[in-house]
CSV table of C-alpha atoms in Angstrom, one decimal:
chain,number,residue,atom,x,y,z
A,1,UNK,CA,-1.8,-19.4,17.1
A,2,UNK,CA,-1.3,-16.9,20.1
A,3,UNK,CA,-3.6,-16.3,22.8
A,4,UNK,CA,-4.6,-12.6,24.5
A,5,UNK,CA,-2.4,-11.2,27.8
A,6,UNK,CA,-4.2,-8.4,28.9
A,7,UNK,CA,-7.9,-8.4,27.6
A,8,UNK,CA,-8.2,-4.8,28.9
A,9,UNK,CA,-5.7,-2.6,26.6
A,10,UNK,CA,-5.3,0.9,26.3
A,11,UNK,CA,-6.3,-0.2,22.3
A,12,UNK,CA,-7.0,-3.1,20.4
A,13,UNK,CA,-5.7,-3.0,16.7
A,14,UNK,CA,-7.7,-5.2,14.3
A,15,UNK,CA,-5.1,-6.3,11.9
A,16,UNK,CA,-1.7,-6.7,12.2
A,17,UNK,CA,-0.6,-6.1,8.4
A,18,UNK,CA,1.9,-3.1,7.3
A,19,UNK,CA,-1.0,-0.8,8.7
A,20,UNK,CA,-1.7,-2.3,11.7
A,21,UNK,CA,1.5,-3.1,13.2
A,22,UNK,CA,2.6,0.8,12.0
A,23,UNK,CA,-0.4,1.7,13.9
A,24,UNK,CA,0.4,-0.3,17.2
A,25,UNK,CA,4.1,0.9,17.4
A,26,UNK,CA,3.2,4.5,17.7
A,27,UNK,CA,0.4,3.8,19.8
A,28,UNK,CA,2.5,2.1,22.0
A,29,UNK,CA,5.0,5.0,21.8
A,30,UNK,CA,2.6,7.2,23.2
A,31,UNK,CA,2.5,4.9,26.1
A,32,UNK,CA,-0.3,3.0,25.7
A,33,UNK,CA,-1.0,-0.5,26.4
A,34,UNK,CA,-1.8,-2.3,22.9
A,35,UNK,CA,-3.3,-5.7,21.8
A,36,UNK,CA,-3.2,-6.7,17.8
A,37,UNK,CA,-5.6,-9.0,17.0
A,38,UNK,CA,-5.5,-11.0,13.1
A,39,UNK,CA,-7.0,-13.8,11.5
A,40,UNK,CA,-4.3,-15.1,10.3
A,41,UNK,CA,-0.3,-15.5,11.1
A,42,UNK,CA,1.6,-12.5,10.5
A,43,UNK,CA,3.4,-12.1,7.2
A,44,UNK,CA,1.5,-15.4,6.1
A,45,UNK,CA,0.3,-15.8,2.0
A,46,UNK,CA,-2.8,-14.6,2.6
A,47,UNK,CA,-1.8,-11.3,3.7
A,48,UNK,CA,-1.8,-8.2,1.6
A,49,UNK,CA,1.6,-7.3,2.7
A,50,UNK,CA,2.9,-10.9,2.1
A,51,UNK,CA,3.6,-10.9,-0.9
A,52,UNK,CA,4.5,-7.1,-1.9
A,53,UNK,CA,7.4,-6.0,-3.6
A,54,UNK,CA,8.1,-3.9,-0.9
A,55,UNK,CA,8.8,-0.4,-2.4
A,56,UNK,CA,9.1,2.7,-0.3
A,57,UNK,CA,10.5,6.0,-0.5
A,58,UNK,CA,9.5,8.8,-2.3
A,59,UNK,CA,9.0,7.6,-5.8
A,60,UNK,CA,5.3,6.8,-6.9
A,61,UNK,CA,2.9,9.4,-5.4
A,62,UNK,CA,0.7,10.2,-8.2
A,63,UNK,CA,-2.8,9.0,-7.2
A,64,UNK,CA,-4.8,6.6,-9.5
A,65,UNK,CA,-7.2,8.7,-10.9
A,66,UNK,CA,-5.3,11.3,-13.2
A,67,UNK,CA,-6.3,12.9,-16.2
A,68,UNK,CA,-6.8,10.7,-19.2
A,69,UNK,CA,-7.3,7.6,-17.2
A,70,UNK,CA,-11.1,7.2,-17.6
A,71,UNK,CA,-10.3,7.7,-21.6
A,72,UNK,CA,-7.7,4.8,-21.9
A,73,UNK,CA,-9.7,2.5,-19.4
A,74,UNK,CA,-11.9,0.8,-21.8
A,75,UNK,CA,-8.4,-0.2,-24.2
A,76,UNK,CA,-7.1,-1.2,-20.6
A,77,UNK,CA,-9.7,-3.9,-20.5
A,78,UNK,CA,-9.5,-5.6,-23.3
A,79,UNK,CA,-5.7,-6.0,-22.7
A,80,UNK,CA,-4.0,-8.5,-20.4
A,81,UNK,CA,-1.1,-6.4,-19.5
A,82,UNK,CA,-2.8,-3.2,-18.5
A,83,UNK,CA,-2.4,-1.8,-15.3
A,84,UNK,CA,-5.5,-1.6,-14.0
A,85,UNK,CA,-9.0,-3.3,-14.9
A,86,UNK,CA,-12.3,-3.6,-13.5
A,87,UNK,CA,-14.3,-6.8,-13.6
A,88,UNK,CA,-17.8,-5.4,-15.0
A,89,UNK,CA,-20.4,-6.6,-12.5
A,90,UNK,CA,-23.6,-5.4,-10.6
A,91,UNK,CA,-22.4,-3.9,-7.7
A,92,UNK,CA,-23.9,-1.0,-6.1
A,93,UNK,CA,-20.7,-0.3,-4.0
A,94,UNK,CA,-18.3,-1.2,-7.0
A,95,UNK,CA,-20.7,1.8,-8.8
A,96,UNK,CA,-20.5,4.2,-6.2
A,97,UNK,CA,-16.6,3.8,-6.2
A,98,UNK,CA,-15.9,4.1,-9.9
A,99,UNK,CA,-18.8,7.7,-9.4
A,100,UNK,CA,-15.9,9.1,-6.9
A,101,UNK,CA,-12.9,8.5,-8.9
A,102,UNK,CA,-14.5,9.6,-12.0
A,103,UNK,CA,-15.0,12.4,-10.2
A,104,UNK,CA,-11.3,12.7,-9.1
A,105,UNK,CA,-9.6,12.5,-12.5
A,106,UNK,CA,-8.9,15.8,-12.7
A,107,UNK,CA,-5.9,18.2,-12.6
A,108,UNK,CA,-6.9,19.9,-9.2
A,109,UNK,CA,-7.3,16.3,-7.8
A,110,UNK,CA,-4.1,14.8,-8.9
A,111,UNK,CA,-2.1,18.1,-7.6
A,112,UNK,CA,-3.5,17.5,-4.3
A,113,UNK,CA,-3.7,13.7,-4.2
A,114,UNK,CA,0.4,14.0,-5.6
A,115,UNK,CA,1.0,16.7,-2.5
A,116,UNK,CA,-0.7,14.8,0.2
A,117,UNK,CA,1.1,11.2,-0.7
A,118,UNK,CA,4.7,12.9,-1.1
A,119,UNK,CA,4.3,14.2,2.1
A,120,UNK,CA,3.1,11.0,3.5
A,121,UNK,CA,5.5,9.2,2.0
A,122,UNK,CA,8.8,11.8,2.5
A,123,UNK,CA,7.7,11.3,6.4
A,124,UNK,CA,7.0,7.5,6.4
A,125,UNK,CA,10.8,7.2,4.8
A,126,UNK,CA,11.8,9.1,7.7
A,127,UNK,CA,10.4,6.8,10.0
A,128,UNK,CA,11.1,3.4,8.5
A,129,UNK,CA,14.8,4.6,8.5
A,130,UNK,CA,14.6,5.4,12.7
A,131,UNK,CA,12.5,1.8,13.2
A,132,UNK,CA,14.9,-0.5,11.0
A,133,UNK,CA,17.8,1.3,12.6
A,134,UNK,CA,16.7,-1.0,15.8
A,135,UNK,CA,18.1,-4.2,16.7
A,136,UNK,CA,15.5,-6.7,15.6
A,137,UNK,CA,14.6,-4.9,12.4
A,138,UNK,CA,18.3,-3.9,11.0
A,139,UNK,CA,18.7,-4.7,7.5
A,140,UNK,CA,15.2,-5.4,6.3
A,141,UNK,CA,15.1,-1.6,5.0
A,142,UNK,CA,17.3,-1.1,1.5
A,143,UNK,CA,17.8,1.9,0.4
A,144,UNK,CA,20.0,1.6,-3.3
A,145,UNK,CA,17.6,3.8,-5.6
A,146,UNK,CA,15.1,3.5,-7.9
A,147,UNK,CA,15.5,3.2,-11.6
A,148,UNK,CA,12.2,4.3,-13.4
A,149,UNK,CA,12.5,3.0,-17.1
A,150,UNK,CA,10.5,4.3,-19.9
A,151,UNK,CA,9.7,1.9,-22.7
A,152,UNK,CA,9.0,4.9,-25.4
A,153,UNK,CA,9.6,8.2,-26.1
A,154,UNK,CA,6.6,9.8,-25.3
A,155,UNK,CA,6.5,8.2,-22.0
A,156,UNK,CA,10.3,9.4,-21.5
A,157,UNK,CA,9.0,12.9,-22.4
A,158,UNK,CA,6.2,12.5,-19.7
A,159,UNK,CA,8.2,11.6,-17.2
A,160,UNK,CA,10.9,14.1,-17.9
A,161,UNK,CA,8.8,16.6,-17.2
A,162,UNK,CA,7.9,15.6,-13.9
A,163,UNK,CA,11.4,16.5,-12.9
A,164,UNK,CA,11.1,20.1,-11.6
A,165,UNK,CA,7.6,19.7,-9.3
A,166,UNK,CA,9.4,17.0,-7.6
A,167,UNK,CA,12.9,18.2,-7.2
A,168,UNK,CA,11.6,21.2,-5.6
A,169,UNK,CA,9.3,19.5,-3.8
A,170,UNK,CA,12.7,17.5,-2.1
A,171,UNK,CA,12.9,14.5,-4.3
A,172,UNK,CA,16.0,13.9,-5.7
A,173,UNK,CA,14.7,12.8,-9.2
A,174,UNK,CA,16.7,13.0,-12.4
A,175,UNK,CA,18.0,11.6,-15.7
A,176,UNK,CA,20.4,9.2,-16.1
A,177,UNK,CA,22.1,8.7,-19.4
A,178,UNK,CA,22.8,5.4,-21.0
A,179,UNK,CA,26.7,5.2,-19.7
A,180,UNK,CA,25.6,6.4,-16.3
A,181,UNK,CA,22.5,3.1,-15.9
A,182,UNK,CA,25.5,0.4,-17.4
A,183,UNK,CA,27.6,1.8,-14.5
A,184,UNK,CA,24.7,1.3,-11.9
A,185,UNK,CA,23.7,-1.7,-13.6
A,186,UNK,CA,26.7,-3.5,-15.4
A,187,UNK,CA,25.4,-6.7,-17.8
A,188,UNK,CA,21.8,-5.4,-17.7
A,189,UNK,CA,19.8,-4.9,-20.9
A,190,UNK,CA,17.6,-2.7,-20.7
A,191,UNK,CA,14.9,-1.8,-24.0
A,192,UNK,CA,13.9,1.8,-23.0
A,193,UNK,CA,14.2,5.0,-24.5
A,194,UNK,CA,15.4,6.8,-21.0
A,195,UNK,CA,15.5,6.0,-17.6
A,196,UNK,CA,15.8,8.4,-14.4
A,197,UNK,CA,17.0,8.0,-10.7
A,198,UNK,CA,15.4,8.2,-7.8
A,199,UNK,CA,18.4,8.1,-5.1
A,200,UNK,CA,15.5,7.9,-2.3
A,201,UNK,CA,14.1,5.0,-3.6
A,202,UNK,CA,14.1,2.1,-1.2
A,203,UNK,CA,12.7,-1.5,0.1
A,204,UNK,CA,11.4,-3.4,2.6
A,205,UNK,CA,12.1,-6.8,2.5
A,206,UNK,CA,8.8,-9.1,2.8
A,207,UNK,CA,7.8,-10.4,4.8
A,208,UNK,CA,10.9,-10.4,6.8
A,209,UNK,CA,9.8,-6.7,7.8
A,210,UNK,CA,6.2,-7.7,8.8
A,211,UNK,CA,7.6,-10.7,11.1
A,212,UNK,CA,10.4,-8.5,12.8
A,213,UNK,CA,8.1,-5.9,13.4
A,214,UNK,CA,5.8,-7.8,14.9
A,215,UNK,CA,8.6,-9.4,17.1
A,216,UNK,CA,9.8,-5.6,18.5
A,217,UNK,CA,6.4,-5.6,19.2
A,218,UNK,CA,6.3,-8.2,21.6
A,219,UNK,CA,9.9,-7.2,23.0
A,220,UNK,CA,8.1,-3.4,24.2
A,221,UNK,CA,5.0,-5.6,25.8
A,222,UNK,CA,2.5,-5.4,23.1
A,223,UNK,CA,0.1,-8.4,22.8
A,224,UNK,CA,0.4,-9.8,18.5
A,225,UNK,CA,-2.9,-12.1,19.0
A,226,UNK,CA,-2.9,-14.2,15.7
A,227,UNK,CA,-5.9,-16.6,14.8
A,228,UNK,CA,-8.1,-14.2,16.3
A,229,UNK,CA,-11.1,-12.8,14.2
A,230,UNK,CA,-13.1,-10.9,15.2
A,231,UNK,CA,-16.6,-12.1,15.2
A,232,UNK,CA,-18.7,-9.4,17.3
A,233,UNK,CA,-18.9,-6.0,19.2
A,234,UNK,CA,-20.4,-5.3,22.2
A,235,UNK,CA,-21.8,-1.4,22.1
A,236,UNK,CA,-23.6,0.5,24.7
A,237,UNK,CA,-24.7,3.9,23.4
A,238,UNK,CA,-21.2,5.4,21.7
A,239,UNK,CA,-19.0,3.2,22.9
A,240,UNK,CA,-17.5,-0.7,21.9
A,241,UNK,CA,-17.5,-2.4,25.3
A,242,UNK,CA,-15.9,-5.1,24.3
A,243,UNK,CA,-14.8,-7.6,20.8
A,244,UNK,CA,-15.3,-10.9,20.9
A,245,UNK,CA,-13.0,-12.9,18.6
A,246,UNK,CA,-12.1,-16.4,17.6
A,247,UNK,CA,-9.1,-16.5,20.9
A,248,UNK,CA,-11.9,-14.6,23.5
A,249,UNK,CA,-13.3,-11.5,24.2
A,250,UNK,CA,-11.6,-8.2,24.7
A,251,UNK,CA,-12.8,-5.1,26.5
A,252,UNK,CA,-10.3,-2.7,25.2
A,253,UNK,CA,-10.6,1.8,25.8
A,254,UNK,CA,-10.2,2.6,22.0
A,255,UNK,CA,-10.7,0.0,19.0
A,256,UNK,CA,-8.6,0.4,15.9
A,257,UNK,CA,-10.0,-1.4,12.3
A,258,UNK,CA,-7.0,-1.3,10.8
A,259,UNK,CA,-7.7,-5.0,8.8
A,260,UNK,CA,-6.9,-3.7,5.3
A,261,UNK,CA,-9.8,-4.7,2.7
A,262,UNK,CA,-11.3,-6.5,5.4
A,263,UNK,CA,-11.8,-3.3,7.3
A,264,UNK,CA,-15.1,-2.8,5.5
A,265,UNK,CA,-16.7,-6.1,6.7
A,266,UNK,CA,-15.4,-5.5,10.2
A,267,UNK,CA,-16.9,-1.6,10.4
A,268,UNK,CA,-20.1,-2.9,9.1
A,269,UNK,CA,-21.0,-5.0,12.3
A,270,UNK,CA,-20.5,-1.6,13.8
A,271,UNK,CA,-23.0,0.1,11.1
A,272,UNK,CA,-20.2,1.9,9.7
A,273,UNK,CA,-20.0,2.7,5.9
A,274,UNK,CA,-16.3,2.4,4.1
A,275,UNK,CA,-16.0,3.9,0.3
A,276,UNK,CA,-13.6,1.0,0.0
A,277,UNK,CA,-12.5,-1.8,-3.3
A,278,UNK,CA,-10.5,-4.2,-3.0
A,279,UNK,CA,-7.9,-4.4,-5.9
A,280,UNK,CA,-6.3,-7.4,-7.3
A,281,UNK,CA,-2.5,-7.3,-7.6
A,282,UNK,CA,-0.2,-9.8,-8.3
A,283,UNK,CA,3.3,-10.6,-7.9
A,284,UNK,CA,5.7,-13.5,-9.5
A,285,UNK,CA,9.0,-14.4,-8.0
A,286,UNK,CA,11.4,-15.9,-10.6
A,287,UNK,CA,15.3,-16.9,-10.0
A,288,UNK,CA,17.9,-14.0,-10.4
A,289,UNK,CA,19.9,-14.3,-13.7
A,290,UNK,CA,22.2,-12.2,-15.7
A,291,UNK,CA,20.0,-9.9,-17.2
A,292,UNK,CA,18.4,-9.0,-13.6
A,293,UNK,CA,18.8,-5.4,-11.9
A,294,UNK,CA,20.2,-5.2,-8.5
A,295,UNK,CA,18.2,-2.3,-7.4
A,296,UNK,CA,14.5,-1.9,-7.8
A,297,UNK,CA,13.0,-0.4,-10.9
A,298,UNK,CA,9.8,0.8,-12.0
A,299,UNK,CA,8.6,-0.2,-15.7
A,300,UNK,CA,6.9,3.1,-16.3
A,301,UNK,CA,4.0,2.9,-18.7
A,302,UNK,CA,3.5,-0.5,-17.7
A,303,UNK,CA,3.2,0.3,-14.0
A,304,UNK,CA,4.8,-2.8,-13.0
A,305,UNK,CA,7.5,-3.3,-10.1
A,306,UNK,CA,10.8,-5.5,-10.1
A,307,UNK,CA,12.2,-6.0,-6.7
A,308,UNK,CA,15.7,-8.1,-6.8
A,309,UNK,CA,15.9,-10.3,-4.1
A,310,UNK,CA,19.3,-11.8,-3.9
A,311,UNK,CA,19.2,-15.1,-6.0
A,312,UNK,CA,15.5,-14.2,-6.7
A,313,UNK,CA,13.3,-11.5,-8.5
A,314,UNK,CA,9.8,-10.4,-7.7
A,315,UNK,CA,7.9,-9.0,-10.5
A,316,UNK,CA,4.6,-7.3,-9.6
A,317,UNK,CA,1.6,-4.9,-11.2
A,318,UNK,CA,-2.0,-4.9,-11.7
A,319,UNK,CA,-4.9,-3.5,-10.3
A,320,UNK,CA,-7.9,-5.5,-11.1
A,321,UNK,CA,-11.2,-4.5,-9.5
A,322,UNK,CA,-12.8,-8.1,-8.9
A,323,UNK,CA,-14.1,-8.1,-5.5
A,324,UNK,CA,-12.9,-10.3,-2.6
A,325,UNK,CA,-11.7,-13.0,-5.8
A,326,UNK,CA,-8.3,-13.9,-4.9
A,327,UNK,CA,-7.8,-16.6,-7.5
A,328,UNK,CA,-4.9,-16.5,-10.0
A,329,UNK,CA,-5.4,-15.5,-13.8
A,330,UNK,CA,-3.2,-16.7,-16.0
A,331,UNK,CA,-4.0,-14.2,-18.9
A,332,UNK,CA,-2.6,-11.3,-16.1
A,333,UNK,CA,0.4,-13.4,-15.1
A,334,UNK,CA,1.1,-13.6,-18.4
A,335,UNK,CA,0.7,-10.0,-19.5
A,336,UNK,CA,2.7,-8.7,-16.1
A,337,UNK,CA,5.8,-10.6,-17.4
A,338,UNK,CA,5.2,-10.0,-21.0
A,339,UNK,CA,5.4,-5.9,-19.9
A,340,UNK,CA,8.8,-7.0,-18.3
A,341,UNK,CA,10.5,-8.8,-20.5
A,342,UNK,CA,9.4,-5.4,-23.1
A,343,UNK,CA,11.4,-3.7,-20.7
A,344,UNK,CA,14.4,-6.3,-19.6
A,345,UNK,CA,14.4,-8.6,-22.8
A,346,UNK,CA,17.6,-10.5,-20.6
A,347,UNK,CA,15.0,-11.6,-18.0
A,348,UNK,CA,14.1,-15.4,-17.7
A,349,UNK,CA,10.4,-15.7,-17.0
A,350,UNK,CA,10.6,-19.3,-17.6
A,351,UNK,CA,10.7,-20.6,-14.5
A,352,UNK,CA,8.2,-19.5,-11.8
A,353,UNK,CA,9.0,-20.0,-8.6
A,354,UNK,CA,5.9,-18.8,-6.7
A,355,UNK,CA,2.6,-16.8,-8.3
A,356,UNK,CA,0.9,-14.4,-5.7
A,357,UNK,CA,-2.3,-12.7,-5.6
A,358,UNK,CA,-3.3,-10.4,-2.8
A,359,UNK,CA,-5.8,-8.0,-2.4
A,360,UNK,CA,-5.0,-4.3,-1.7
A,361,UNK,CA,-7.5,-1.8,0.5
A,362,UNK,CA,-8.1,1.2,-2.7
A,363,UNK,CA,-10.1,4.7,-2.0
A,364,UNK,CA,-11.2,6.6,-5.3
A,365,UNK,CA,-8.6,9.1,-4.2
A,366,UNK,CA,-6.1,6.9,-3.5
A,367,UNK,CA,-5.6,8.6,-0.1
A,368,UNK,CA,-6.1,6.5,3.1
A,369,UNK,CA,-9.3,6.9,5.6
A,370,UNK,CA,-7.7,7.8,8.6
A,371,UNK,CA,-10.3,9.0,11.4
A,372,UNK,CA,-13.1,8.3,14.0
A,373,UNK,CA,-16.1,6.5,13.0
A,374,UNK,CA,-19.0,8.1,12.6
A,375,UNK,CA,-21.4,7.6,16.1
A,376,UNK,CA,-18.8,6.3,18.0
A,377,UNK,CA,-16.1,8.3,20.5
A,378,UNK,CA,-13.7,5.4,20.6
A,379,UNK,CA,-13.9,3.9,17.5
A,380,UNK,CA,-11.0,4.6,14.5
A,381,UNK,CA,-10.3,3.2,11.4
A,382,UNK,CA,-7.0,3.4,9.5
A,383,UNK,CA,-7.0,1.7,5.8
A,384,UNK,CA,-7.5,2.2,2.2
A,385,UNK,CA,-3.8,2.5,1.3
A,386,UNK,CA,-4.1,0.9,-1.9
A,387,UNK,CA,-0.7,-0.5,-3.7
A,388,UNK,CA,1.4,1.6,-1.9
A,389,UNK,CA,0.7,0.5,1.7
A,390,UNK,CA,4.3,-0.4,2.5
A,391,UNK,CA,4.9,3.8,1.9
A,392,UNK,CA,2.5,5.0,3.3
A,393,UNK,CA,1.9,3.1,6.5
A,394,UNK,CA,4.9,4.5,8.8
A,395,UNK,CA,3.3,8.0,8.9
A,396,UNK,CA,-0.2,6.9,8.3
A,397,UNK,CA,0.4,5.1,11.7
A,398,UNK,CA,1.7,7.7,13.0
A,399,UNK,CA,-1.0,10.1,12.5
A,400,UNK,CA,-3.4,7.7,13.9
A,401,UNK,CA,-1.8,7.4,17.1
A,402,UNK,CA,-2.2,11.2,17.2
A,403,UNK,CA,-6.0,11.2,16.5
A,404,UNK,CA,-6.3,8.4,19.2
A,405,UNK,CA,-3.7,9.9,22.4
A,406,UNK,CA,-4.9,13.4,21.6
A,407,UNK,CA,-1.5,14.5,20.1
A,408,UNK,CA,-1.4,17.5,17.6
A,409,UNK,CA,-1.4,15.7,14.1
A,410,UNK,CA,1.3,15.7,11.5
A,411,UNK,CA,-1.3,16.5,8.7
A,412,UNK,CA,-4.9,18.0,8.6
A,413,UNK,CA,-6.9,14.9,9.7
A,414,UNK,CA,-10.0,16.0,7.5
A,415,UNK,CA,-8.0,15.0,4.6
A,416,UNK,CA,-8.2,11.3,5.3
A,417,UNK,CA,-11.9,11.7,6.8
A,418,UNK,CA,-13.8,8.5,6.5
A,419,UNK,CA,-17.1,10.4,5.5
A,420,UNK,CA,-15.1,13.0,2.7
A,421,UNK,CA,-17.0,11.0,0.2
A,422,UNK,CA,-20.6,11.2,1.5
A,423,UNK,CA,-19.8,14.7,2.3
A,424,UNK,CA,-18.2,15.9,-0.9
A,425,UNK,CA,-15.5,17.4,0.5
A,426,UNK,CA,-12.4,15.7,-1.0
């Protein structure tokens, strides 16, 4: 565990996952002193962003709630493999939640939602290519493509058909045929009825990114407190005087809750309100074989992720609405590699070498809250970026450290607005 420098920083950043680093490096680009503050190590197995497959680039932007999605969700329960599931329970906020993203499954919803992501995404590419391109961070970004595989024909056709938004939209997305994917990926079997590239798909690799990060950090004279939650605030009228936490107190200008799900807990001591779920995801690394891919790819109706990782694989997918539970179900493990070996009959699933579970910050949109908090003028919150935190981060980060120095923003801010919910404006 570390222990605070300066207890008087420009801003104090609580959490130092994807988010929260992301937020501290362009705060401290703008020239301002910074303190992260985390409850745990950074990168550790308890983090979100531990154990993530690590996509990024531009493939992936559709939000959650699309069309059609509240129609298939009651099959999705009753199977283990489906993508996404809610644990039935009575939960006023859980309720609320799954009101708002009813509400969102709509074309006009998933246009937007598709058109704010892509940007955030084509801009936090940008940015994770000039970060890794410095010393302590070189070679933890890959950028080898993305193979999106479609198991059937009808989700072939789908996907085909997505081709012309994005390629005018700058994503270089198309169809690869059969010769073409054994030349990218020679020895690979792959059951699918069609496949497509994505040449700006890319990786992180996890946690090696996180710890690096948080190392560059330190190098430009920001404090990376670990060990250190936070237990109190101290207000006086509008303002947080200072945050006490488990490694002292803190009397930063500006507080950040950047703490992923746990954001919701910490902006309630504050009185703050969060439309906020945490959603389940897990993750299985196996050992490489012969019938592994050596770039990432996307198993496309079953909306699950394989990462290759040198002598390793990392197989991920689910979102399972089931509160702060971080336990392991079997039934999903099972079902995630069941989808995969559909997919990449070659794989070996037989040996596990590590089962993960983590817990990923989701909005009904699937759009981030990035903004002040409400009664507060140096308060700001940046979270919610559900399963595609690692994508989104570089230029959600960004955008904060605009609201917070005064900077003109990247984006329209009122997009991410922590009230849009309450307010009915998203």
């Amino acid at each position: 565990m570390t222990t605070p420098g300066r207890t008087d920083p420009d801003v104090l950043v609580v959490g130092a996952g994807v988010v929260g680093l992301c937020c501290a490096w362009f705060l401290r680009r703008a020239g301002l002193s910074v303190t992260v503050v985390d409850r745990g190590e950074v990168g550790d197995a308890a983090a979100c962003s531990a154990g993530n497959t690590g996509f990024v680039g531009t493939q992936g932007s559709a939000p959650l709630a699309e069309p059609g999605v509240p129609a298939t969700g009651i099959r999705w329960l009753l199977r283990p493999e489906s993508p996404f599931a809610v644990r039935p329970r009575l939960d006023g906020a859980l309720l609320a939640w799954l009101w708002h993203f009813r509400r969102h499954c709509t074309e006009r919803h998933a246009r937007a939602g598709f058109e704010t992501l892509l940007a955030l995404k084509q801009r936090s590419l940008a940015l994770l290519r000039e970060i890794c391109a410095e010393d302590e961070l070189a070679g933890t970004l890959t950028e080898r493509g993305m193979i999106l595989a479609c198991h059937t024909e009808q989700g072939y056709a789908k996907a085909r058909r997505t081709i012309p938004a994005a390629t005018a939209r700058g994503v270089p997305l198309r169809e690869l045929d059969r010769a073409e994917l054994a030349r990218l990926e020679p020895g690979v079997d792959f059951a699918v009825a069609g496949t497509l590239l994505n040449e700006e798909g890319a990786a992180l690799r996890i946690p090696a990114f996180l710890v690096a990060l948080a190392r560059a950090l330190r190098a430009r004279g920001v404090d990376v407190v670990t060990g250190a939650e936070v237990r109190d605030f101290e207000v006086t009228g509008r303002r947080v005087r200072a945050v006490r936490t488990a490694r002292g107190e803190l009397r930063p200008a500006e507080v950040v809750i950047a703490a992923g799900v746990w954001s919701a807990a910490c902006a309630r001591m504050l009185d703050v309100g969060l439309t906020l779920q945490p959603a389940k995801g897990y993750t299985v690394t196996l050992p490489a074989g012969p019938g592994t891919p050596t770039r990432p790819v996307l198993l496309s109706e079953g909306k699950v992720a394989v990462m290759p990782l040198g002598d390793r694989v990392r197989v991920g997918g689910t979102l399972e609405l089931s509160g702060l539970d971080t336990s392991v179900s079997p039934r999903r493990v099972d079902g995630i590699l069941h989808t995969a070996r559909r997919y990449l009959p070659a794989l070996d699933t037989g040996r596990r070498l590590d089962v993960w579970s983590g817990l990923r910050p989701c909005t009904p949109d699937s759009l981030p809250l990035i903004g002040r908090a409400d009664g507060y003028d140096n308060v700001s919150v940046a979270t919610g970026h559900g399963h595609i935190g690692m994508g989104l981060a570089p230029a959600g980060g960004r955008l904060l450290a605009q609201l917070v120095s005064g900077a003109e923003p990247d984006l329209p801010l009122e997009t991410f607005a922590l009230d849009r919910f309450r307010k009915g404006i998203s």
